[in-house]
């Protein structure tokens, strides 16, 4: 009986995490849409800041582990350690194949 309760608790927790990740992703999409609209009407001063914000949102996968690996890949790329960057981006792709930024990072 205790094993059954533990299994149920794990299922409920994983369902909750999935729902939260989906909501965060939807919220991020809404934020990006708003930023695109701002970008269309902004002046040159605001353009760079809005662009940085969009790139930041693109770099978030919704998973702390994937985000950590992605940042490591980006840092390695900036340090011109391309072989290490490719390994990190490959790990990102393996963990989150639908996260486009991982593919983009490895393609560079």
PDB file of C-alpha atoms in Angstrom:
ATOM      1  CA  UNK A   1       0.000   0.000   0.000  1.00  0.00           C
ATOM      2  CA  UNK A   2       2.834   2.390   0.840  1.00  0.00           C
ATOM      3  CA  UNK A   3       4.410   1.731  -2.562  1.00  0.00           C
ATOM      4  CA  UNK A   4       1.112   2.606  -4.245  1.00  0.00           C
ATOM      5  CA  UNK A   5       0.903   5.916  -2.348  1.00  0.00           C
ATOM      6  CA  UNK A   6       4.459   6.776  -3.276  1.00  0.00           C
ATOM      7  CA  UNK A   7       3.716   6.026  -6.928  1.00  0.00           C
ATOM      8  CA  UNK A   8       0.602   8.219  -6.849  1.00  0.00           C
ATOM      9  CA  UNK A   9       2.540  11.068  -5.217  1.00  0.00           C
ATOM     10  CA  UNK A  10       5.226  10.839  -7.906  1.00  0.00           C
ATOM     11  CA  UNK A  11       2.621  10.858 -10.677  1.00  0.00           C
ATOM     12  CA  UNK A  12       0.874  13.892  -9.222  1.00  0.00           C
ATOM     13  CA  UNK A  13       4.187  15.724  -8.793  1.00  0.00           C
ATOM     14  CA  UNK A  14       5.292  14.988 -12.353  1.00  0.00           C
ATOM     15  CA  UNK A  15       1.916  16.137 -13.688  1.00  0.00           C
ATOM     16  CA  UNK A  16       2.216  19.363 -11.717  1.00  0.00           C
ATOM     17  CA  UNK A  17       5.711  19.986 -13.069  1.00  0.00           C
ATOM     18  CA  UNK A  18       4.517  19.373 -16.641  1.00  0.00           C
ATOM     19  CA  UNK A  19       1.650  21.836 -16.247  1.00  0.00           C
ATOM     20  CA  UNK A  20       3.946  24.473 -14.742  1.00  0.00           C
ATOM     21  CA  UNK A  21       6.484  24.060 -17.548  1.00  0.00           C
ATOM     22  CA  UNK A  22       3.727  24.434 -20.143  1.00  0.00           C
ATOM     23  CA  UNK A  23       2.384  27.567 -18.465  1.00  0.00           C
ATOM     24  CA  UNK A  24       5.870  29.070 -18.239  1.00  0.00           C
ATOM     25  CA  UNK A  25       6.429  28.335 -21.911  1.00  0.00           C
ATOM     26  CA  UNK A  26       3.122  29.962 -22.863  1.00  0.00           C
ATOM     27  CA  UNK A  27       3.948  32.984 -20.704  1.00  0.00           C
ATOM     28  CA  UNK A  28       7.357  33.256 -22.380  1.00  0.00           C
ATOM     29  CA  UNK A  29       5.703  33.161 -25.822  1.00  0.00           C
ATOM     30  CA  UNK A  30       3.384  35.983 -24.800  1.00  0.00           C
ATOM     31  CA  UNK A  31       6.335  38.013 -23.527  1.00  0.00           C
ATOM     32  CA  UNK A  32       8.204  37.507 -26.795  1.00  0.00           C
ATOM     33  CA  UNK A  33       5.160  38.596 -28.816  1.00  0.00           C
ATOM     34  CA  UNK A  34       4.902  41.778 -26.759  1.00  0.00           C
ATOM     35  CA  UNK A  35       8.597  42.454 -27.239  1.00  0.00           C
ATOM     36  CA  UNK A  36       8.274  41.958 -31.014  1.00  0.00           C
ATOM     37  CA  UNK A  37       5.492  44.551 -31.041  1.00  0.00           C
ATOM     38  CA  UNK A  38       7.664  46.915 -28.999  1.00  0.00           C
ATOM     39  CA  UNK A  39      10.563  46.297 -31.361  1.00  0.00           C
ATOM     40  CA  UNK A  40       8.470  47.334 -34.350  1.00  0.00           C
ATOM     41  CA  UNK A  41       7.709  50.724 -32.824  1.00  0.00           C
ATOM     42  CA  UNK A  42      10.893  51.432 -30.860  1.00  0.00           C
ATOM     43  CA  UNK A  43      13.656  53.881 -31.548  1.00  0.00           C
ATOM     44  CA  UNK A  44      17.330  52.945 -31.916  1.00  0.00           C
ATOM     45  CA  UNK A  45      18.025  53.487 -28.207  1.00  0.00           C
ATOM     46  CA  UNK A  46      15.473  50.929 -27.055  1.00  0.00           C
ATOM     47  CA  UNK A  47      16.133  48.497 -29.905  1.00  0.00           C
ATOM     48  CA  UNK A  48      19.289  46.945 -28.388  1.00  0.00           C
ATOM     49  CA  UNK A  49      17.690  46.459 -24.969  1.00  0.00           C
ATOM     50  CA  UNK A  50      14.604  44.809 -26.463  1.00  0.00           C
ATOM     51  CA  UNK A  51      16.801  42.594 -28.634  1.00  0.00           C
ATOM     52  CA  UNK A  52      18.762  41.449 -25.540  1.00  0.00           C
ATOM     53  CA  UNK A  53      15.512  40.657 -23.725  1.00  0.00           C
ATOM     54  CA  UNK A  54      14.248  38.558 -26.650  1.00  0.00           C
ATOM     55  CA  UNK A  55      17.540  36.649 -26.832  1.00  0.00           C
ATOM     56  CA  UNK A  56      17.392  36.035 -23.090  1.00  0.00           C
ATOM     57  CA  UNK A  57      13.884  34.598 -23.369  1.00  0.00           C
ATOM     58  CA  UNK A  58      14.974  32.422 -26.299  1.00  0.00           C
ATOM     59  CA  UNK A  59      17.767  31.009 -24.131  1.00  0.00           C
ATOM     60  CA  UNK A  60      15.329  29.661 -21.527  1.00  0.00           C
ATOM     61  CA  UNK A  61      14.157  26.111 -22.103  1.00  0.00           C
ATOM     62  CA  UNK A  62      11.935  25.727 -19.055  1.00  0.00           C
ATOM     63  CA  UNK A  63      14.332  23.198 -17.484  1.00  0.00           C
ATOM     64  CA  UNK A  64      17.016  24.390 -15.052  1.00  0.00           C
ATOM     65  CA  UNK A  65      19.341  21.549 -16.081  1.00  0.00           C
ATOM     66  CA  UNK A  66      18.995  22.266 -19.788  1.00  0.00           C
ATOM     67  CA  UNK A  67      19.411  25.999 -19.168  1.00  0.00           C
ATOM     68  CA  UNK A  68      22.606  25.297 -17.205  1.00  0.00           C
ATOM     69  CA  UNK A  69      24.064  23.211 -20.042  1.00  0.00           C
ATOM     70  CA  UNK A  70      23.000  25.820 -22.587  1.00  0.00           C
ATOM     71  CA  UNK A  71      24.773  28.594 -20.640  1.00  0.00           C
ATOM     72  CA  UNK A  72      27.900  26.416 -20.404  1.00  0.00           C
ATOM     73  CA  UNK A  73      27.747  25.944 -24.162  1.00  0.00           C
ATOM     74  CA  UNK A  74      27.360  29.680 -24.726  1.00  0.00           C
ATOM     75  CA  UNK A  75      30.235  30.479 -22.353  1.00  0.00           C
ATOM     76  CA  UNK A  76      32.461  27.913 -24.066  1.00  0.00           C
ATOM     77  CA  UNK A  77      31.533  29.336 -27.461  1.00  0.00           C
ATOM     78  CA  UNK A  78      32.372  32.881 -26.341  1.00  0.00           C
ATOM     79  CA  UNK A  79      35.728  31.591 -25.030  1.00  0.00           C
ATOM     80  CA  UNK A  80      36.316  30.037 -28.469  1.00  0.00           C
ATOM     81  CA  UNK A  81      36.346  26.527 -27.003  1.00  0.00           C
ATOM     82  CA  UNK A  82      34.201  25.259 -29.832  1.00  0.00           C
ATOM     83  CA  UNK A  83      34.690  21.530 -29.182  1.00  0.00           C
ATOM     84  CA  UNK A  84      33.514  21.939 -25.577  1.00  0.00           C
ATOM     85  CA  UNK A  85      30.625  24.162 -26.693  1.00  0.00           C
ATOM     86  CA  UNK A  86      29.527  21.523 -29.205  1.00  0.00           C
ATOM     87  CA  UNK A  87      29.509  18.884 -26.449  1.00  0.00           C
ATOM     88  CA  UNK A  88      27.328  21.054 -24.216  1.00  0.00           C
ATOM     89  CA  UNK A  89      24.925  21.898 -27.033  1.00  0.00           C
ATOM     90  CA  UNK A  90      24.746  18.210 -28.000  1.00  0.00           C
ATOM     91  CA  UNK A  91      23.771  17.385 -24.406  1.00  0.00           C
ATOM     92  CA  UNK A  92      21.109  20.116 -24.557  1.00  0.00           C
ATOM     93  CA  UNK A  93      19.712  18.610 -27.766  1.00  0.00           C
ATOM     94  CA  UNK A  94      19.684  15.137 -26.240  1.00  0.00           C
ATOM     95  CA  UNK A  95      17.785  16.356 -23.168  1.00  0.00           C
ATOM     96  CA  UNK A  96      15.450  18.794 -24.949  1.00  0.00           C
ATOM     97  CA  UNK A  97      15.257  18.080 -28.692  1.00  0.00           C
ATOM     98  CA  UNK A  98      12.455  20.632 -29.192  1.00  0.00           C
ATOM     99  CA  UNK A  99      14.542  23.468 -27.715  1.00  0.00           C
ATOM    100  CA  UNK A 100      15.612  25.290 -30.886  1.00  0.00           C
ATOM    101  CA  UNK A 101      18.381  27.299 -29.232  1.00  0.00           C
ATOM    102  CA  UNK A 102      20.313  24.101 -28.523  1.00  0.00           C
ATOM    103  CA  UNK A 103      20.290  23.233 -32.219  1.00  0.00           C
ATOM    104  CA  UNK A 104      21.240  26.787 -33.146  1.00  0.00           C
ATOM    105  CA  UNK A 105      24.129  26.766 -30.678  1.00  0.00           C
ATOM    106  CA  UNK A 106      25.549  23.532 -32.027  1.00  0.00           C
ATOM    107  CA  UNK A 107      25.145  24.667 -35.648  1.00  0.00           C
ATOM    108  CA  UNK A 108      27.347  27.703 -35.097  1.00  0.00           C
TER     109      UNK A 108
END
